[in-house]
Coordinates of C-alpha atoms in Angstrom, one line a residue:
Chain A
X13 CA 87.0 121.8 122.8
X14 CA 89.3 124.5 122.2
X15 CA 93.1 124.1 123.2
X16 CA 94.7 127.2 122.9
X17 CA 95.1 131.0 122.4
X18 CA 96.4 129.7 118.5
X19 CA 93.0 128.3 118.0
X20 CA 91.0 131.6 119.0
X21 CA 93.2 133.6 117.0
X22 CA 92.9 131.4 113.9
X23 CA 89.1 132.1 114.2
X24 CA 89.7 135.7 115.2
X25 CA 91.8 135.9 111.8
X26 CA 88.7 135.2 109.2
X27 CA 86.7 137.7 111.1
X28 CA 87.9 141.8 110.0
X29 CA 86.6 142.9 113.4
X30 CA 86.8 146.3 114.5
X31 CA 87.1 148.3 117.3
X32 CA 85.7 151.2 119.2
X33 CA 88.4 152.2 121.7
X34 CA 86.8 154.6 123.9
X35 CA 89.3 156.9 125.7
X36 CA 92.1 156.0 123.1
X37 CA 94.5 158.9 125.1
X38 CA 95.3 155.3 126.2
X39 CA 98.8 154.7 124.5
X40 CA 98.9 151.2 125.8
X41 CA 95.3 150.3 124.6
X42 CA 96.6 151.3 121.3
X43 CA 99.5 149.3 121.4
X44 CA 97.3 146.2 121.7
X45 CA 95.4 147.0 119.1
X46 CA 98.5 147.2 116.9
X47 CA 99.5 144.1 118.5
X48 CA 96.3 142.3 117.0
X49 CA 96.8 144.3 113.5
X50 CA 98.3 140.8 112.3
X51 CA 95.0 139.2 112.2
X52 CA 93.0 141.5 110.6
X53 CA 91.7 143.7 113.5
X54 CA 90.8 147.4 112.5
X55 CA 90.4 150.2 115.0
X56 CA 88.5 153.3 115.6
X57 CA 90.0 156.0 118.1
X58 CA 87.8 157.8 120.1
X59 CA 89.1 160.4 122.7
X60 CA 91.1 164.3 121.6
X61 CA 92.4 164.0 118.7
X62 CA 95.9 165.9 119.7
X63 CA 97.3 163.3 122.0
X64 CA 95.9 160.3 119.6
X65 CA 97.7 162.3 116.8
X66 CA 101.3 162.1 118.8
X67 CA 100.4 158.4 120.2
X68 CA 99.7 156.8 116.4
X69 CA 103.1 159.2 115.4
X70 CA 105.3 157.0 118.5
X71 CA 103.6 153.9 117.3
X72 CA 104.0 154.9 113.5
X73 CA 100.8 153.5 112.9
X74 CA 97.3 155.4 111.4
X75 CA 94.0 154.6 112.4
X76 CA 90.9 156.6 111.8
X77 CA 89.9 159.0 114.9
X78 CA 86.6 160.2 116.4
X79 CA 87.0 163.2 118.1
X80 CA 85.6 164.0 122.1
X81 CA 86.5 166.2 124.6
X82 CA 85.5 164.0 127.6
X83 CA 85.0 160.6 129.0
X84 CA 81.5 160.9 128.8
X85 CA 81.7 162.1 125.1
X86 CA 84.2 159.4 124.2
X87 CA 82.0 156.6 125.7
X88 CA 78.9 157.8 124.1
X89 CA 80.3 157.8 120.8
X90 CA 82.2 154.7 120.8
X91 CA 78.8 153.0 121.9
X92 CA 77.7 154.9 119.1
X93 CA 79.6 153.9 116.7
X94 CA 78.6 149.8 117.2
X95 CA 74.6 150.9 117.2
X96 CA 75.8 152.2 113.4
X97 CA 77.6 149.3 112.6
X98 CA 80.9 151.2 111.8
X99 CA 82.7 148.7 115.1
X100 CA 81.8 145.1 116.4
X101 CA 83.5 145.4 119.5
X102 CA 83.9 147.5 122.3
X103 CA 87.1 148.2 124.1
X104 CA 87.8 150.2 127.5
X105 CA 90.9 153.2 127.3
X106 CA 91.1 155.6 129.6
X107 CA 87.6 156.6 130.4
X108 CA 85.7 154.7 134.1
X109 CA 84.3 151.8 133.9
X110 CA 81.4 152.6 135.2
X111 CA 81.2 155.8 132.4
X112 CA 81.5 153.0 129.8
X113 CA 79.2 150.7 131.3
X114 CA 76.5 153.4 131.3
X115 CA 77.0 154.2 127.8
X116 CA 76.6 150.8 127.3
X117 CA 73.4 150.3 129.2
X118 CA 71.7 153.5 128.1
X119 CA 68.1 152.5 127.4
X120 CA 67.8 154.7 123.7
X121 CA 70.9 154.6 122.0
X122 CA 72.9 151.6 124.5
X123 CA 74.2 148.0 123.7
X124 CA 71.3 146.0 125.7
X125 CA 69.8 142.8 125.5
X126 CA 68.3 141.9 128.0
X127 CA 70.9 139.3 129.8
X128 CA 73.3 141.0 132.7
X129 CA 76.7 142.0 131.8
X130 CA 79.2 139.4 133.1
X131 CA 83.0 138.7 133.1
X132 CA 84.6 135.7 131.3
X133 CA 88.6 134.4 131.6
X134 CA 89.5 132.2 129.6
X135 CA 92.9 130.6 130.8
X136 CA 95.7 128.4 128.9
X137 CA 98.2 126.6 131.6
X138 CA 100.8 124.2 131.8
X139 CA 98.7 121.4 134.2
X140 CA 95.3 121.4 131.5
X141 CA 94.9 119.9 128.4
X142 CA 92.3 122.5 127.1
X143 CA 91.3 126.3 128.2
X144 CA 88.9 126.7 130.9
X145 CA 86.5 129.8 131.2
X146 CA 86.2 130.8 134.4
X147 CA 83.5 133.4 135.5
X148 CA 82.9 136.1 137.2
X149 CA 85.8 136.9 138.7
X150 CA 85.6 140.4 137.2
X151 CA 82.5 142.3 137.2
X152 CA 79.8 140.8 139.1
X153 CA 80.9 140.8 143.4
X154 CA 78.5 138.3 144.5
X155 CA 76.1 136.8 142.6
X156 CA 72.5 135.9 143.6
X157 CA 70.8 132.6 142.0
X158 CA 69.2 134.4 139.3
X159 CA 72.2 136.6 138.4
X160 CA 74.4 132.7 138.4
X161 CA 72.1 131.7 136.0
X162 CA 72.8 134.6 134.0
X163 CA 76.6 133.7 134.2
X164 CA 76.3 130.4 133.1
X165 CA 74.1 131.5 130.2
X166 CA 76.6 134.1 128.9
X167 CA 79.5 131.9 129.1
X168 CA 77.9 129.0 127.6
X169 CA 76.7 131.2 124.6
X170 CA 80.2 132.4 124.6
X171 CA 81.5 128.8 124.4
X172 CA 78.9 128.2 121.6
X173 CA 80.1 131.4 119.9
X174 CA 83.8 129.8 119.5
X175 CA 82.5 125.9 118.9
X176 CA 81.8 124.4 121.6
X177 CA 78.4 122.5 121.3
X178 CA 77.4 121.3 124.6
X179 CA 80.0 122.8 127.3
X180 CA 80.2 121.4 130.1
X181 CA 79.7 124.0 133.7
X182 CA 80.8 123.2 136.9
X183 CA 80.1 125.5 139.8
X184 CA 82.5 125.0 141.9
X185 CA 83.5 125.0 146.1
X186 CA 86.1 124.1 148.7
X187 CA 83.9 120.6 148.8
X188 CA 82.1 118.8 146.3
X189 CA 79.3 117.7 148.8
X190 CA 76.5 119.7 149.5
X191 CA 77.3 121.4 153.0
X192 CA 74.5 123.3 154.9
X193 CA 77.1 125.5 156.4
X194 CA 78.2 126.4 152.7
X195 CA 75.2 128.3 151.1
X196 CA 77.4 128.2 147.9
X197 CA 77.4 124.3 147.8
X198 CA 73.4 124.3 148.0
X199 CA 73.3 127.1 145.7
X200 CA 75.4 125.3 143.4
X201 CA 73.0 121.9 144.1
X202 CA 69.5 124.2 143.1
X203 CA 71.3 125.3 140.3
X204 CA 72.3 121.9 139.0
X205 CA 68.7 121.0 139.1
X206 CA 67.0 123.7 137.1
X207 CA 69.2 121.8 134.4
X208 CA 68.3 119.1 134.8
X209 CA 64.8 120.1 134.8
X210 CA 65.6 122.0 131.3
X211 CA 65.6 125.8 133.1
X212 CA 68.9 125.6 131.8
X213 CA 69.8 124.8 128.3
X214 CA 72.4 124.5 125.5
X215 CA 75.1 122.9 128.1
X216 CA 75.8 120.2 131.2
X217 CA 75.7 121.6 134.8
X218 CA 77.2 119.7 137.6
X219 CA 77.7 121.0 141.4
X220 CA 78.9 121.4 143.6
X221 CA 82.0 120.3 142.9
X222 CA 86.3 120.8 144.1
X223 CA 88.3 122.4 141.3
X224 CA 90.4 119.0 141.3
X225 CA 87.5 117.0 140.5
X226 CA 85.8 119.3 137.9
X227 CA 88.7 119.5 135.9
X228 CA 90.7 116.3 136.5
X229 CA 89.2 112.9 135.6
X230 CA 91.5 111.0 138.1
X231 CA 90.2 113.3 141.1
X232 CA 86.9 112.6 140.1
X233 CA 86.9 108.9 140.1
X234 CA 89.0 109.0 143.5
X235 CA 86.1 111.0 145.0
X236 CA 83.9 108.7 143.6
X237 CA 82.1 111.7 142.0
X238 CA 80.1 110.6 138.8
X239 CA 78.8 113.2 135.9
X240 CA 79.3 114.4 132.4
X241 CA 81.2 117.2 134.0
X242 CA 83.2 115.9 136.6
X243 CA 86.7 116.0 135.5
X244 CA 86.1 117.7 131.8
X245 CA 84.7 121.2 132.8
X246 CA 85.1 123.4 130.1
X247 CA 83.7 126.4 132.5
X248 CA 84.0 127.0 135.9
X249 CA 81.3 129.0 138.1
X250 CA 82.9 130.7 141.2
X251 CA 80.9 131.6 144.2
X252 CA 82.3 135.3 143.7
X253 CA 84.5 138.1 142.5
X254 CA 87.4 137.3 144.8
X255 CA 87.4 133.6 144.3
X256 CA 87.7 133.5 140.1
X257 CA 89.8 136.4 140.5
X258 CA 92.3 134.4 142.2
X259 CA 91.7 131.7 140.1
X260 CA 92.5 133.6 137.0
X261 CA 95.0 135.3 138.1
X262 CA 96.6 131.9 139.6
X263 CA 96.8 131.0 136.0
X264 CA 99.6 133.8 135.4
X265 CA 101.0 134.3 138.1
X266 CA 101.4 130.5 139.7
X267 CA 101.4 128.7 136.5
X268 CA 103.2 131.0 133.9
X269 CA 100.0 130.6 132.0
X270 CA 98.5 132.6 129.3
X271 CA 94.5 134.5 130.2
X272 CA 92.3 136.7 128.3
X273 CA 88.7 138.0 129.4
X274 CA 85.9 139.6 128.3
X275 CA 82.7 141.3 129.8
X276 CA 80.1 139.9 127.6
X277 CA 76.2 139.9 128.0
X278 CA 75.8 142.9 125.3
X279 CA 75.3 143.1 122.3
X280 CA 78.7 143.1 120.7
X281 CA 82.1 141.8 122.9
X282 CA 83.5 144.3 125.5
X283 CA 87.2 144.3 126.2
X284 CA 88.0 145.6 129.4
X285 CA 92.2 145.2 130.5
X286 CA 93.9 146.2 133.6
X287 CA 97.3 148.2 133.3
X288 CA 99.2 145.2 134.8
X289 CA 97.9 142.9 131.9
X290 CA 100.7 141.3 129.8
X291 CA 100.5 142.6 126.3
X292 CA 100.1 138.8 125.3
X293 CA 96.9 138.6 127.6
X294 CA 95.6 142.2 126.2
X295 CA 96.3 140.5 122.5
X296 CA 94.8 137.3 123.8
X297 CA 91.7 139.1 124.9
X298 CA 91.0 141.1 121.7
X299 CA 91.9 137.7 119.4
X300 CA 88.9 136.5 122.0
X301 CA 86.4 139.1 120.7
X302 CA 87.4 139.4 118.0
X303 CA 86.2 135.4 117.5
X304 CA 82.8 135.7 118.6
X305 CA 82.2 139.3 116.9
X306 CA 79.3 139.5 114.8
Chain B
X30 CA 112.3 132.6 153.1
X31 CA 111.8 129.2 151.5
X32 CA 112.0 128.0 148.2
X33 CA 111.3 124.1 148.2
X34 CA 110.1 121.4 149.5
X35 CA 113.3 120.1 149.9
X36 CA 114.5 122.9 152.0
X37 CA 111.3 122.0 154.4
X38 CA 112.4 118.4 154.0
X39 CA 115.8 118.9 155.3
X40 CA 114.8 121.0 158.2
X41 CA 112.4 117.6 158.9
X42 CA 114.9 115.5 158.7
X43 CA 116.9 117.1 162.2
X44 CA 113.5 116.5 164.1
X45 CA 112.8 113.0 164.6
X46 CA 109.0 113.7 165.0
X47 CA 106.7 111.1 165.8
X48 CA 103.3 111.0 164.6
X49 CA 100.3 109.2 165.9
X50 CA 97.9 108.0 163.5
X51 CA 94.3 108.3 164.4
X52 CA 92.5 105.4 162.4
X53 CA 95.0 104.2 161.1
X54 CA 93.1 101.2 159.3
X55 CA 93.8 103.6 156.6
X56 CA 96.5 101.8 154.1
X57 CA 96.9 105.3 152.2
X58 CA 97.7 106.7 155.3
X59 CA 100.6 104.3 156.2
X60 CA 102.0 104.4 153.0
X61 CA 102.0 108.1 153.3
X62 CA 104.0 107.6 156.9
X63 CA 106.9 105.0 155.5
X64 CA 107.0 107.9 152.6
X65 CA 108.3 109.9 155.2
X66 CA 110.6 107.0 156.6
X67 CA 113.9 108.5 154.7
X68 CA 113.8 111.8 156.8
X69 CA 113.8 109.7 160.6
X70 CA 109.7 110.3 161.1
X71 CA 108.1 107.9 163.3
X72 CA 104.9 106.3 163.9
X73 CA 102.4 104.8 166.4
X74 CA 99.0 103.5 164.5
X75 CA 96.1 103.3 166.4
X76 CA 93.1 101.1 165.2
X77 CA 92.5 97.9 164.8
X78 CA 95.2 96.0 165.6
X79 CA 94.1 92.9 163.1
X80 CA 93.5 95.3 160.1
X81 CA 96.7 97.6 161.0
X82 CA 98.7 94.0 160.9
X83 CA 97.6 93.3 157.4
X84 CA 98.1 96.6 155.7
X85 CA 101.7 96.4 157.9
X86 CA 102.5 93.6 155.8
X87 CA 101.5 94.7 152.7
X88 CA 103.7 97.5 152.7
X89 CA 106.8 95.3 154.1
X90 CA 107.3 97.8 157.4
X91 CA 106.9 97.4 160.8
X92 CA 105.8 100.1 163.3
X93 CA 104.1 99.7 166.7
X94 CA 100.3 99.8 167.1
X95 CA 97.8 101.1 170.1
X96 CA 94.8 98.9 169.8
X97 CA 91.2 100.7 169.1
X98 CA 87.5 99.7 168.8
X99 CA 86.2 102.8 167.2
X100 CA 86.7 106.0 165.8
X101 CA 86.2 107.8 168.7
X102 CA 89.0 105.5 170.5
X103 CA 91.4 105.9 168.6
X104 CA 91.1 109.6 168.2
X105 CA 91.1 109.7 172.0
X106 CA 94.2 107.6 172.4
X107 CA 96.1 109.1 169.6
X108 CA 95.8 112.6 171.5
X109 CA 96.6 110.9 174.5
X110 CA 99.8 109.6 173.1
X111 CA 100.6 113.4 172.5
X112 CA 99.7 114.4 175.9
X113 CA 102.1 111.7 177.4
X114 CA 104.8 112.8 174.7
X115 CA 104.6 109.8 173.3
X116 CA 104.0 111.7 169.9
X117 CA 104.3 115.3 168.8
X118 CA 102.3 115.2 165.5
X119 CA 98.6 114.2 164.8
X120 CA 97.6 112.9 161.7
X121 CA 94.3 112.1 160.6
X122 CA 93.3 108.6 159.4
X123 CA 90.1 106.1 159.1
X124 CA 88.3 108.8 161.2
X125 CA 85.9 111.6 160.9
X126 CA 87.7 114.8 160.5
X127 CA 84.8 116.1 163.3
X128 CA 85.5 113.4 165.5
X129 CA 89.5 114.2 165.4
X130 CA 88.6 117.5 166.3
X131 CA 86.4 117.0 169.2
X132 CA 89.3 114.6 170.9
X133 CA 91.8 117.6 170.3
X134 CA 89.3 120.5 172.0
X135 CA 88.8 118.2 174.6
X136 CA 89.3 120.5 177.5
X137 CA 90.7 118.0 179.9
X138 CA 93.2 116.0 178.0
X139 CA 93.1 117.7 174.3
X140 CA 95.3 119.9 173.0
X141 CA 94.4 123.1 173.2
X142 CA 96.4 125.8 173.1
X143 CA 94.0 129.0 173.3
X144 CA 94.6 130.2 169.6
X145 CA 91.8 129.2 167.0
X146 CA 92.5 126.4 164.6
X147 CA 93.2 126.9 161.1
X148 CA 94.4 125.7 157.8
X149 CA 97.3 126.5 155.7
X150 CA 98.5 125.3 152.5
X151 CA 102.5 125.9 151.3
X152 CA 102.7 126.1 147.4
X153 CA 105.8 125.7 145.6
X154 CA 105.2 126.6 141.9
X155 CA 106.8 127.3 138.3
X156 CA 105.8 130.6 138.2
X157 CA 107.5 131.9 141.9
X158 CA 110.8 132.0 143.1
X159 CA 109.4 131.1 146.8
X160 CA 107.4 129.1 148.8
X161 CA 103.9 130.7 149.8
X162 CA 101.7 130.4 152.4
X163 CA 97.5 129.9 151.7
X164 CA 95.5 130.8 154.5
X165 CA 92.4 129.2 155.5
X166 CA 90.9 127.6 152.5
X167 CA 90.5 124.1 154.7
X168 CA 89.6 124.4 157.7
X169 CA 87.6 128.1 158.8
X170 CA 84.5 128.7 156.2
X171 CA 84.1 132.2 156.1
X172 CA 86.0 133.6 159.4
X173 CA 85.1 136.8 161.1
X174 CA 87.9 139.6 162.1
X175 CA 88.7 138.1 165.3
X176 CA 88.9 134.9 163.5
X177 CA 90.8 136.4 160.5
X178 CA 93.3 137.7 162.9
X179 CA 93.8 134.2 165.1
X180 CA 94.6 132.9 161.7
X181 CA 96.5 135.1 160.7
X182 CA 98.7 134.9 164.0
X183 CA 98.7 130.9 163.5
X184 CA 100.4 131.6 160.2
X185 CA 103.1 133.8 161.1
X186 CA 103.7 131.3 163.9
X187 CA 104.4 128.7 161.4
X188 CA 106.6 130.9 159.0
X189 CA 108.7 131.8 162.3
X190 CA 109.0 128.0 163.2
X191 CA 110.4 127.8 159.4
X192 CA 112.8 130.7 160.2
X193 CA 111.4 133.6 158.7
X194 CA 111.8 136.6 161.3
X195 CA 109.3 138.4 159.9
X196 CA 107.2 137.0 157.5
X197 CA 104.8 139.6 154.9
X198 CA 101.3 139.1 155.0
X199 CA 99.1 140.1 152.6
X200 CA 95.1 140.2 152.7
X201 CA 94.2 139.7 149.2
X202 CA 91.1 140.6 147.8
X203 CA 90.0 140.9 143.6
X204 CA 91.0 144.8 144.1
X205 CA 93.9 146.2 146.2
X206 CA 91.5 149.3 146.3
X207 CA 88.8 149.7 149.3
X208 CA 85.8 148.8 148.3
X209 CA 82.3 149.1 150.1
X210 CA 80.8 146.9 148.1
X211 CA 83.6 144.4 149.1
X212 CA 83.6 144.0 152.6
X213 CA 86.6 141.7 152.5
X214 CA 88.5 144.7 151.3
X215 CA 87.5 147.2 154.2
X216 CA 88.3 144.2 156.5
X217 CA 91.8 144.2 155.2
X218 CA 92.7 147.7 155.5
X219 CA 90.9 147.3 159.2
X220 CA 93.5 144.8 159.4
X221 CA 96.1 146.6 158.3
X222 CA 95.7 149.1 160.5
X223 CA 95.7 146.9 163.9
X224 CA 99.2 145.7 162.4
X225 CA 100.2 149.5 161.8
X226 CA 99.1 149.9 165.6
X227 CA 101.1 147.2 167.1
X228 CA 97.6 144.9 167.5
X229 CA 99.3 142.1 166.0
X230 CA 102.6 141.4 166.0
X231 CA 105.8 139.6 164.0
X232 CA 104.7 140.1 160.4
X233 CA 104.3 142.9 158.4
X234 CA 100.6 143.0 157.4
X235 CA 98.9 144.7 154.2
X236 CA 95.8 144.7 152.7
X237 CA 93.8 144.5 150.2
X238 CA 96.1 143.5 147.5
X239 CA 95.1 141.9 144.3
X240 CA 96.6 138.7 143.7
X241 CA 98.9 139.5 141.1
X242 CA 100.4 142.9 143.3
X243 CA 101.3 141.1 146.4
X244 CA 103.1 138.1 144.5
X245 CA 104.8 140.1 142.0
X246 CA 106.6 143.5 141.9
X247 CA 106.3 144.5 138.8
X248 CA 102.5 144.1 139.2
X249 CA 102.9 145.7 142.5
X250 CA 104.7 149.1 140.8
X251 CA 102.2 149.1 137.6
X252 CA 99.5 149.3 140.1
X253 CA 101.4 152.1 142.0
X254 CA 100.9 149.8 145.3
X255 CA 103.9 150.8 148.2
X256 CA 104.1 148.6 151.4
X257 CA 106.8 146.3 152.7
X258 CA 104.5 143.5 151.5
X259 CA 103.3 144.2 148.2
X260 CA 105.2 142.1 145.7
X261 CA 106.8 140.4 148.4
X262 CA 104.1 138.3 150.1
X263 CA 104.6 134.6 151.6
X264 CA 101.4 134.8 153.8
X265 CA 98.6 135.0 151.4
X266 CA 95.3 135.8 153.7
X267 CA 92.2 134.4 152.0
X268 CA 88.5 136.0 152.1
X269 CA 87.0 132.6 152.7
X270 CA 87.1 128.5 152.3
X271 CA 86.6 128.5 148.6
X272 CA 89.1 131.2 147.4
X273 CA 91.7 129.6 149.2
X274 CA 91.0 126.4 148.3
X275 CA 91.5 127.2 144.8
X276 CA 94.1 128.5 145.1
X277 CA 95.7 125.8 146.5
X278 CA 94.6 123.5 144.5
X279 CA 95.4 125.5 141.4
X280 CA 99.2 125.3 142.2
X281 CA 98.5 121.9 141.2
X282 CA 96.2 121.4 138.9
X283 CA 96.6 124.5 136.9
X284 CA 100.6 124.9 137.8
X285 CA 101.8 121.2 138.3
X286 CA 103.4 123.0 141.3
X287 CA 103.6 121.3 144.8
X288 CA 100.9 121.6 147.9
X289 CA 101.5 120.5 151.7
X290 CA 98.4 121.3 154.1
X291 CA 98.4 121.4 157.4
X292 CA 96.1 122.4 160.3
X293 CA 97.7 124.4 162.8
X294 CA 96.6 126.3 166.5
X295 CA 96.8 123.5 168.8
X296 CA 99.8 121.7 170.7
X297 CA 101.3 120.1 168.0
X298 CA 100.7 120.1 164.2
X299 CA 97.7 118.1 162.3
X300 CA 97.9 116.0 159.6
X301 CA 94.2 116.2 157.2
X302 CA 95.2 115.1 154.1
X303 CA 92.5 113.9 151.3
X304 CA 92.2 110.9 149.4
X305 CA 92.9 113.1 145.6
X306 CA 96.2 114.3 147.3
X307 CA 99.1 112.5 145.4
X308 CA 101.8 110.8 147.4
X309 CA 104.2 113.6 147.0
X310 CA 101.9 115.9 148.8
X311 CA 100.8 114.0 151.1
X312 CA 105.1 113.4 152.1
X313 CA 105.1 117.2 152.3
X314 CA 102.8 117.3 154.6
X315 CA 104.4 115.3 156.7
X316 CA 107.5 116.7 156.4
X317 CA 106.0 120.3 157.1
X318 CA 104.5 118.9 159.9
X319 CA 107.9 117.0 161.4
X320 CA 110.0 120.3 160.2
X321 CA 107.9 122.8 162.8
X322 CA 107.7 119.6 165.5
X323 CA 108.9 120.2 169.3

């Protein structure tokens, strides 16, 4: 059980990852890059080689460049460069995500594995004890049941990727009984029995239940709810986007909390930040892959 | 706008709102009432008279009692006391929350009022410098546009009965972009637009908005988002039960922030709180409730 950020980036640190920015025009993708210099991160810079040249002059820092002329280009060879084993990670600049993400899924020269690509946060706040994944709330809108079980495999071989042996999943609702007017409750209840019935493996699945009584022990025992997961959830399962959204974002912008997040499912770690990211939570989220890389 | 608690405390304490408790063999619920004691709320308990006596005791208070053989009765009677103006708040109890219901939609002596009901939650947390408004992630599963309007019209009713003139309302969504893959997006700008036409009325109204763009302004300007609401929100609008819910309950659980919930619609104010709510929350409820009595 991980507590915080300063325990990822201690793993991150023995690691020497390095990253393919794709679109690195991106001045502010760069500066997170140089952020996470301090633990050993290396970059390579994929986009024209003109306005990277001025960037790394602002910056006063040099990192080696791939040139491209477009978004497509700069995708390509960025995906490119991971299939040669010259970058471990993949990280979004100014190119679409959906021009990345079809770099990444090309079926010849692409980052596949067979699993579906999914979003993980991972959030540190004041109110917790120990960071809780929460996923998707960033890539897939509304999961079916097979595309959930996908989730909750990526994030638990995520978990395993930074320690955690057996984490415990919570899909969670409003309510933490099974109501037939909330297909995400009943969902939640099939789900919890393929694990039990070993469709499911490497962690513990409980659901539905509340947020208060998968993360909080006290909630749990008020509610009378009994599991290995109730109350010490290491990762939550949101019914959709908009729900873990708010959740993660909840964690920053209620709490003064600290997030990272990370599409994963591929074969390396894919680093996707928004503009209005913190550079702390763009740090946070390349200390993140940097951990698990490979 | 509203900062605190405390502000919505004081306003309470000019009321001298009486609630009737329906089932209120409930000895949480009495001890949430005498909470409320300090800022001149009243009660009238309706159960059974010979457990009511006991738990009466126990807590060293003494406050009058309508006798009740069953749920049903005393939800009956306790939304007769309103009728008579006997009471002006309802609080839920030792009864079903369906049962409650049922006595206040009673079209002959219930307390309908013609709106819809709905549920709103008021956060106060570390990471805002006001109160804000969650709405419906209690009471309305997954409401339609009609629906989505009524509760948006019950919240801006509230926020006027707190003194805002004109609250901002923001539908929020895990994009502030339209979407057509999210249909809770195009229902926002749909929204949106019956605001911009006059549909609805005392609150400015935008949507989508991501979480983090209509809390925060900074957010709001990185994103290049313009509207009298973005940044600015204290009516968050909710795609469904479970996004609000988290929400809410991640202002405590994530934020140690404060919650107050309340259901709103009918003649008077309703008191559902849960068993997990702590004592403090459950006094704010109360004291929301008293604050917006008539």
């Amino acid at each position: 059980m991980l507590q915080s950020f300063q325990q990822i980036i201690d793993i991150a640190k023995g690691k020497n990852a390095t990253i393919a920015l794709a679109g690195a025009e991106d001045i502010e993708a760069i500066k997170a890059i140089k952020s996470a210099l301090d633990f050993g991160i290396r970059g390579i810079l994929v986009g024209n080689k003109d306005i990277i040249k001025k960037h790394l002059e602002t910056l006063q820092i040099d990192l080696p460049i791939v040139h491209s002329e477009n978004e497509t280009e700069s995708s390509e060879k960025a995906v490119k460069l991971i299939n040669e084993g010259k970058a471990n990670i993949l990280m979004k600049g100014l190119v679409k995500t959906a021009t990345l993400l079809k770099a990444v899924l090309n079926k010849e020269w692409g980052l596949r594995t067979g699993n579906l690509l999914s979003h993980v946060a991972i959030l540190e706040t004041p109110g917790l004890d120990r960071l809780i994944f929460v996923t998707d709330g960033g890539m897939i809108i509304k999961p079916d049941l097979n595309q959930k079980v996908g989730i909750i495999q990526n994030a638990a071989n995520l978990a395993h990727d930074l320690g955690y042996e057996k984490p415990n999943v919570a899909l969670i609702a409003a309510v933490e009984v099974v109501n037939p007017d909330m297909p995400e409750t009943m969902e939640a209840a099939i789900i919890s029995k393929m694990a039990d019935r070993k469709q499911i493996k490497g962690c513990n699945i409980d659901g539905p239940l509340g947020l208060d009584n998968a993360l909080n022990l006290m909630a749990a025992q008020i509610k009378k709810v009994e599991s290995e997961v109730a109350g010490k959830a290491d990762i939550l399962v949101v019914p959709d986007i908009h729900s873990g959204n708010f959740l993660g974002k909840s964690a920053v912008y209620l709490a003064k909390g600290k997030i990272a997040g990370l599409v994963i499912g591929a074969k390396v770690p894919i680093i996707i930040v928004s503009r209005a990211d913190s550079s702390e939570s763009k740090r946070n989220s390349i200390a993140l892959a940097a951990a698990i890389s490979k």
